[in-house]
Short mmCIF file of C-alpha atoms and ligand atoms in Angstrom, two decimals:
data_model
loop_
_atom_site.label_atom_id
_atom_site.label_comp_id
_atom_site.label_asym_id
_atom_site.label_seq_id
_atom_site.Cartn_x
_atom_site.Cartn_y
_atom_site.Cartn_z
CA UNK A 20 8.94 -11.38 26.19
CA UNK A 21 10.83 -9.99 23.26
CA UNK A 22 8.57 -10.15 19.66
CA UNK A 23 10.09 -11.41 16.26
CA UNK A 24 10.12 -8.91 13.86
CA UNK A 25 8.48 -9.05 10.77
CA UNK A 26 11.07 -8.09 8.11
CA UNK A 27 9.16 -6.21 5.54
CA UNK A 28 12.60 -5.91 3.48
CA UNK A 29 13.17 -9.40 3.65
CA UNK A 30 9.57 -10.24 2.59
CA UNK A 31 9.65 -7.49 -0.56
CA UNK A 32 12.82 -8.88 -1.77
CA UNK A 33 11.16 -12.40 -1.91
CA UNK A 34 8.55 -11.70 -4.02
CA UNK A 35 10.49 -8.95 -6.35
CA UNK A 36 12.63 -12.36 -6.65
CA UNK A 37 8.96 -14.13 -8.08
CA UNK A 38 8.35 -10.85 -9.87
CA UNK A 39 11.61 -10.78 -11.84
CA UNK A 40 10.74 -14.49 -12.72
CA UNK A 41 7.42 -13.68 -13.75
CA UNK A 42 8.70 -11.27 -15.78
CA UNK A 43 10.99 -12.90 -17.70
CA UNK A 44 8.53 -15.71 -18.59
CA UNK A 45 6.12 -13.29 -19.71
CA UNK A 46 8.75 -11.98 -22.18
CA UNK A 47 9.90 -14.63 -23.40
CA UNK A 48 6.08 -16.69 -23.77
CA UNK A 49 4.58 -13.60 -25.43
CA UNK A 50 6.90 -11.11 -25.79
CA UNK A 51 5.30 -8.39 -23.31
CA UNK A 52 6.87 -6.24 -21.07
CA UNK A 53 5.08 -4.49 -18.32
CA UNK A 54 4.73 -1.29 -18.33
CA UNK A 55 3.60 1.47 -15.60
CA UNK A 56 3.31 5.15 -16.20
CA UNK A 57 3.67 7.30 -12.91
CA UNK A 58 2.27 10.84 -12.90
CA UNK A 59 3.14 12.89 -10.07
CA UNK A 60 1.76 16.80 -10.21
CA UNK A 61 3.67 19.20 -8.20
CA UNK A 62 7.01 19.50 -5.75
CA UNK A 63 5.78 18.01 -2.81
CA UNK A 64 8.94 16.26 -1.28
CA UNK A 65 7.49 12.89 0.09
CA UNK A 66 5.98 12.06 -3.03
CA UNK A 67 8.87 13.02 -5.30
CA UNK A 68 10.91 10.28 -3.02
CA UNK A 69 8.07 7.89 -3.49
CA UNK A 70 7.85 8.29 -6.67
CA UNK A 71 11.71 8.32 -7.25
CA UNK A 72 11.75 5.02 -5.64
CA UNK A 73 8.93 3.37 -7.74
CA UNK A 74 10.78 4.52 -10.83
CA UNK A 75 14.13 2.60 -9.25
CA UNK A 76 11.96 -0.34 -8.25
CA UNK A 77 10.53 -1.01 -11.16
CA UNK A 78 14.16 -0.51 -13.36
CA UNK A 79 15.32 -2.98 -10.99
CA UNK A 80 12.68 -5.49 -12.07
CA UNK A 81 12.34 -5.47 -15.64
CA UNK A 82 9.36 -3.51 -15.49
CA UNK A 83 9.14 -0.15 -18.32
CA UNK A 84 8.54 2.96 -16.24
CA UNK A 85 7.15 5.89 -18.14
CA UNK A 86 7.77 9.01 -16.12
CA UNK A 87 5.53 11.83 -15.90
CA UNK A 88 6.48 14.88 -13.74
CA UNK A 89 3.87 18.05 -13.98
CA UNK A 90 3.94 20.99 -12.52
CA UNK A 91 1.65 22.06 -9.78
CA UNK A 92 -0.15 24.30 -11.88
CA UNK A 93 -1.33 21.17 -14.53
CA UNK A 94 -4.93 21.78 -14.73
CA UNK A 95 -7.46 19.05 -14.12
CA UNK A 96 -8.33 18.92 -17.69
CA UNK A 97 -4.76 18.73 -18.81
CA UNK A 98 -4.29 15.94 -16.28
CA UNK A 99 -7.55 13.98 -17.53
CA UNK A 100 -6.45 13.99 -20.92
CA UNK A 101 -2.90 12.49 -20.17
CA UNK A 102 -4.61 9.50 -18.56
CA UNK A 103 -6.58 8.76 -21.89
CA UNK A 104 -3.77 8.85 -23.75
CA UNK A 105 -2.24 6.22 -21.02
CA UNK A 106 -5.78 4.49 -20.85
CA UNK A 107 -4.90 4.14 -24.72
CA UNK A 108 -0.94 3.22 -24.92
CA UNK A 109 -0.38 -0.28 -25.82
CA UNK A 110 2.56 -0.43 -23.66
CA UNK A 111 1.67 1.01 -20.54
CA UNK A 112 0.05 -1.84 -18.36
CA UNK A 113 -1.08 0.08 -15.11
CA UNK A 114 -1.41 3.77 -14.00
CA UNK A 115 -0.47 5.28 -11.24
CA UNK A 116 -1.18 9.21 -10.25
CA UNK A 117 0.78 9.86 -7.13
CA UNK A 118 -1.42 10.75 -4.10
CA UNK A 119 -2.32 14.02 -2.49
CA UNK A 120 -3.03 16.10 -6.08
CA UNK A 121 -3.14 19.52 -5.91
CA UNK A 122 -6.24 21.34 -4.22
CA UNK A 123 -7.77 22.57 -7.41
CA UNK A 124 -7.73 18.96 -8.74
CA UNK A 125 -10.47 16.40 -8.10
CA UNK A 126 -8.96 13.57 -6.97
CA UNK A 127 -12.27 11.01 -7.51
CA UNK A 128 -12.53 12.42 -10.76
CA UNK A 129 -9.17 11.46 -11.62
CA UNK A 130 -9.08 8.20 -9.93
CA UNK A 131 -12.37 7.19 -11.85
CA UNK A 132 -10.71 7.99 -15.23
CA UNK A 133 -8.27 5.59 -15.12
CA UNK A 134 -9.65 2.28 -17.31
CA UNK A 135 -10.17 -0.38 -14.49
CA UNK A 136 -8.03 -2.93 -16.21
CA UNK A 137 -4.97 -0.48 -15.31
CA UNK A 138 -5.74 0.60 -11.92
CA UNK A 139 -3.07 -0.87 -10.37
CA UNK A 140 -3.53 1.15 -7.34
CA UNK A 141 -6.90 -0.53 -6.84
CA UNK A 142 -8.38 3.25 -5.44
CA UNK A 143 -11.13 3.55 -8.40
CA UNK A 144 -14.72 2.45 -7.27
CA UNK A 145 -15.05 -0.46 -9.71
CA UNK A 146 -11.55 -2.31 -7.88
CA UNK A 147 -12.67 -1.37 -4.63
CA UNK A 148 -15.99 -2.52 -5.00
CA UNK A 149 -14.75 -6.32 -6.67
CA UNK A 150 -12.11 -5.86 -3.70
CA UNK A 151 -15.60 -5.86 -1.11
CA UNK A 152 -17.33 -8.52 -3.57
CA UNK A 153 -14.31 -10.77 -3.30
CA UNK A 154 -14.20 -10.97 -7.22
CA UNK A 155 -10.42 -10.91 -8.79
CA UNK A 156 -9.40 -7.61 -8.96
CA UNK A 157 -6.40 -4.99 -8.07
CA UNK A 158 -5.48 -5.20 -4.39
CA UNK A 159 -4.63 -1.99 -3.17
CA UNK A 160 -0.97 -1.91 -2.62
CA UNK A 161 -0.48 -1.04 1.14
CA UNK A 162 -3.29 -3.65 2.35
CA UNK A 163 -2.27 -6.38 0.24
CA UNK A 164 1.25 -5.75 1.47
CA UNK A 165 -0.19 -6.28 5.07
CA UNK A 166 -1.80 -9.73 3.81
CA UNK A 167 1.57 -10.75 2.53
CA UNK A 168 3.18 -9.98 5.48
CA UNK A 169 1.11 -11.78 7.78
CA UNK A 170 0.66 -15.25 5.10
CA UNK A 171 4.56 -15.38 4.41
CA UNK A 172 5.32 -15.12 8.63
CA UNK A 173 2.63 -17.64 9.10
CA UNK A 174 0.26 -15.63 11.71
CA UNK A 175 -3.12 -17.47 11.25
CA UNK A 176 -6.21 -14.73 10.40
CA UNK A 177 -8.61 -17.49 10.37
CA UNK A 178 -11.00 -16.51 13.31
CA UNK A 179 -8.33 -14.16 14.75
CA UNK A 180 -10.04 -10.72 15.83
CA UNK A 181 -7.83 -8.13 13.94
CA UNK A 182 -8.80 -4.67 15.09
CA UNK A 183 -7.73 -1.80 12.72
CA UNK A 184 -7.01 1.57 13.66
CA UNK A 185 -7.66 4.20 11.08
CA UNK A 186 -10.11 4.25 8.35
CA UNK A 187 -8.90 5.92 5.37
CA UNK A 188 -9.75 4.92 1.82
CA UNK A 189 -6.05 3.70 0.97
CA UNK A 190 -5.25 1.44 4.40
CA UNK A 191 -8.28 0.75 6.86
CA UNK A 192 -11.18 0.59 4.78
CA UNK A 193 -9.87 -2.24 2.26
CA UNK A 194 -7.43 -3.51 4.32
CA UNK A 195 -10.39 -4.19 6.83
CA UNK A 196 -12.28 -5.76 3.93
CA UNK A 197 -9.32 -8.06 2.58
CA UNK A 198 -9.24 -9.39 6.38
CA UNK A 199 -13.04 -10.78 6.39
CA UNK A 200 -13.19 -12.31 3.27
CA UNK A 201 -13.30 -16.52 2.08
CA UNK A 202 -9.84 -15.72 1.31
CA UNK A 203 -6.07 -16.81 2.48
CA UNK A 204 -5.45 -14.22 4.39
CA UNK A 205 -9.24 -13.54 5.44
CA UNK A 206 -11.93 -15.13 7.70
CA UNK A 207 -11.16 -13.09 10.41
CA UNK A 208 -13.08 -11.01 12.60
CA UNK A 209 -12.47 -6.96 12.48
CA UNK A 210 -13.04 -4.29 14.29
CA UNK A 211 -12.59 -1.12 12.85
CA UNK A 212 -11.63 1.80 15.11
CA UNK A 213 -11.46 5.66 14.58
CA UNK A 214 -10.91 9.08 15.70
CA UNK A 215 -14.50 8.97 17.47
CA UNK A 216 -13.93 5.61 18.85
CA UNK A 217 -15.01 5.90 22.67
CA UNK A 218 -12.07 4.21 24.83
CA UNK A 219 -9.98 2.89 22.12
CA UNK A 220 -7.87 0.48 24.68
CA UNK A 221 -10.86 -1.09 25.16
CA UNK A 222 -10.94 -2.39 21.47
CA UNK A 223 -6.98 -2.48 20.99
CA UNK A 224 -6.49 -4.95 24.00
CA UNK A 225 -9.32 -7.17 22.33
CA UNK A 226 -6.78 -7.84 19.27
CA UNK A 227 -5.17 -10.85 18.46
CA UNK A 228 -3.81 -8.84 15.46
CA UNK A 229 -3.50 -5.35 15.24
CA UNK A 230 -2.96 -2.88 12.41
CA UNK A 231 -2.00 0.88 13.07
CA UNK A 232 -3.02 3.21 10.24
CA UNK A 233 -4.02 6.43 12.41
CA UNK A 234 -1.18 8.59 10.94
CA UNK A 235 0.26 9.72 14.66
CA UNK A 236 2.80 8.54 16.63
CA UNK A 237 2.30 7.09 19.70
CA UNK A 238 -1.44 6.31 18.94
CA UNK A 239 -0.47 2.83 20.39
CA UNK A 240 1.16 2.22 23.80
CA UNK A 241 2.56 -0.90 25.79
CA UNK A 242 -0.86 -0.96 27.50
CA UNK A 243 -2.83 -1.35 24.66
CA UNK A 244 -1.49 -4.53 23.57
CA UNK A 245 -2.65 -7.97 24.78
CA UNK A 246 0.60 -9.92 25.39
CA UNK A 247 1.57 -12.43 22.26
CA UNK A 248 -0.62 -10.42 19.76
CA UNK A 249 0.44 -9.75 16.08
CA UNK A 250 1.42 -5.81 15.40
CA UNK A 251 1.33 -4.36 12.40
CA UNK A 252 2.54 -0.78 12.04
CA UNK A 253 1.29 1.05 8.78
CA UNK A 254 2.63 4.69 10.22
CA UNK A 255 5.47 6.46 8.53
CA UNK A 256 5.02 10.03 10.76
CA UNK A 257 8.36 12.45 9.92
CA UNK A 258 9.40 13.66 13.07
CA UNK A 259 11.73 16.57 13.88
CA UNK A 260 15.95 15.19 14.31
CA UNK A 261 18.09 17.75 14.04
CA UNK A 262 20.77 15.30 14.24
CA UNK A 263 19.98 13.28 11.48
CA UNK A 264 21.43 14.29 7.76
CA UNK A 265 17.57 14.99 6.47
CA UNK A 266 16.71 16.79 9.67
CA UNK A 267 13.97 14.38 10.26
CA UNK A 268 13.24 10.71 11.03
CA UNK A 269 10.42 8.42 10.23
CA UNK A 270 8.15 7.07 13.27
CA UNK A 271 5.23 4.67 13.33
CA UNK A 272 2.09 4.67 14.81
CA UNK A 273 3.40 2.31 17.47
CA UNK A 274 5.65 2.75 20.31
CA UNK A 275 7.72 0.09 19.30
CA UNK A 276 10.38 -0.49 22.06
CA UNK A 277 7.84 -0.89 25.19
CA UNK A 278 5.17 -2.98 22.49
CA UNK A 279 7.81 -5.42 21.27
CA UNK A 280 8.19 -6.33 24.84
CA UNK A 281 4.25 -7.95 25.04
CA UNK A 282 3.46 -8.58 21.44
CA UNK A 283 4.76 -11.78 20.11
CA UNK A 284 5.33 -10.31 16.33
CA UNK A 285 5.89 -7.30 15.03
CA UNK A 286 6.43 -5.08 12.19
CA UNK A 287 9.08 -2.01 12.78
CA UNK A 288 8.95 1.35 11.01
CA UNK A 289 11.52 1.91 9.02
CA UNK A 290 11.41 -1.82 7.15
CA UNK A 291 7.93 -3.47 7.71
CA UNK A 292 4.57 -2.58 5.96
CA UNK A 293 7.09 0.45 3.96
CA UNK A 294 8.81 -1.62 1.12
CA UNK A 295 6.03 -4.04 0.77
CA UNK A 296 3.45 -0.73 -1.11
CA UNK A 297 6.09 -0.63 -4.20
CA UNK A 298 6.67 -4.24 -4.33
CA UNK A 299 2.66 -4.56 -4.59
CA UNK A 300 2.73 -1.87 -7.10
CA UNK A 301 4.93 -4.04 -9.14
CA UNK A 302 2.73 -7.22 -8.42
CA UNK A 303 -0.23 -5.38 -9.94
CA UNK A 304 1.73 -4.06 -13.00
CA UNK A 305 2.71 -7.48 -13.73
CA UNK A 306 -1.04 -8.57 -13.03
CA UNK A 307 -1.76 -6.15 -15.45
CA UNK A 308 0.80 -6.64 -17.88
CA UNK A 309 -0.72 -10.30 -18.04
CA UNK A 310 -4.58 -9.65 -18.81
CA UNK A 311 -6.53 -11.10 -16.11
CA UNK A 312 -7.87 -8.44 -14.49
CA UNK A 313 -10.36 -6.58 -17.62
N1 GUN B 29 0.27 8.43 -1.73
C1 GUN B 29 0.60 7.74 -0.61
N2 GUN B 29 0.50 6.42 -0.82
C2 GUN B 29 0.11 6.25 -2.09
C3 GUN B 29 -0.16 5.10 -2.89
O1 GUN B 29 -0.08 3.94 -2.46
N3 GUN B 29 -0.52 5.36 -4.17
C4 GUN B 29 -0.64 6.62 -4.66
N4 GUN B 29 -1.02 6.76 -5.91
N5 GUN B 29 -0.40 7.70 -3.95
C5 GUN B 29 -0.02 7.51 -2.67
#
């Protein structure tokens, strides 16, 4: 058996489509524009081309980016006090501060500072905790991606054992908590696995749906996969090709050629759970940008 893939391009560029709409209602009904301020602190290279690409993304939908690049040697105070001045800027909407932040900066204590009603990242306590209560709230962009790619190609979660591999505070942890709850999307039944998981197969092959966030390739092998279930591959691992123009490649969690033979959908790395982050960034902005969330 050969699995459909689950086109994460395809999938983004429907609902930037929405977005754009959205958008121009919201100008026209009340004259708002939505506004996100990025802040990014230091050089590293992966997050200057995420953050590159969120600035494009959000010029390509009509959304006002405000651009904040700092060195590496911003202090955490200096930091702090640029996020009450966004907290207090009538056009910015949502906040985002580009993950990891320099050593000598706490990252809680920045996440916490940002007012709740613009945490469109949906990492500060008060969103993750609605996020666990099932109250409305800002989905955190990676796991609500994962939700919209599993409602929009149809795979039913409803009683489905989804088994999640990793547990980090940005993927496993709420995406794990999205999946249980009275919710499209939800009612299903996890299983959360980890690096001190005794005989992970034992769990993986148990999946009807199952999500790869470990941050390592080949963390998931033919093998491990019940034939006809649901993969979803959150990994994006640079590996070493010299004979590719950047020197390097991206790789998922999954071994993708010998899984697509026994899983019956799948998500492949570059172009499945990838573009859907920035195009739930821009959901939340717009969110924002619109009031509900306080
Ligand atoms: N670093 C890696 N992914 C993310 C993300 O979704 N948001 C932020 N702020 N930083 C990240």
């Amino acid at each position: 058996m050969s699995a459909t893939i689950i086109n994460g391009k395809e999938i983004s560029a429907q609902i930037r489509q929405e977005l754009r709409q959205q958008i121009q209602e919201l100008h026209h009904a009340r004259g708002i524009t939505p506004g996100l301020a990025v802040i990014l602190v230091g050089e590293d290279p992966a997050s200057q081309s995420y953050v590159t690409a969120k600035e494009r993304a959000c010029q390509e939908t009509g959304i006002y980016s405000d651009d904040n690049r700092l060195p590496a040697t911003t202090t955490q105070q200096e930091l702090l006090q640029l996020i009450q001045q966004k907290n207090q800027d009538p056009r910015i909407h949502g906040i985002l501060v580009q993950l990891p932040l320099p050593r000598h900066i706490d990252e809680q204590a920045v996440i916490a500072a940002i007012a709740p009603e613009k945490d469109v990242d949906g990492f500060s306590p008060i969103s993750l905790g609605r996020l666990m209560l099932g109250q409305p709230t800002f989905l955190s962009c990676t796991p609500h991606g994962i939700i919209q790619l599993l409602l929009r190609s149809h795979v039913n979660t409803d009683g489905a054992h989804v088994v999640v591999v990793g547990r980090s505070n940005i993927v496993g942890k709420p995406v794990a908590n999205l999946l249980f709850q009275k919710a499209a999307g939800g009612n299903a039944t996890v299983t959360i696995c980890h690096r001190h998981t005794r005989d992970l197969a034992h769990f993986t092959r148990q999946a009807d749906i199952l999500i790869a966030a470990a941050g390592a390739p080949h963390t998931i092998t033919k093998e491990m996969v019940k034939p006809g279930a649901v993969v979803i591959d959150v990994g994006v691992n640079r590996v070493s090709a010299p004979d590719s123009p950047r020197g390097y490649r991206l790789q998922g969690d999954v071994d993708f050629a010998e899984v697509s033979q026994v899983a019956s959908q799948i998500t492949p790395v570059p172009g499945g759970v990838g573009p859907m982050t920035i195009t739930m960034l821009l959901y939340n902005t717009v969110l924002a940008a619109k009031g509900e969330i306080r």
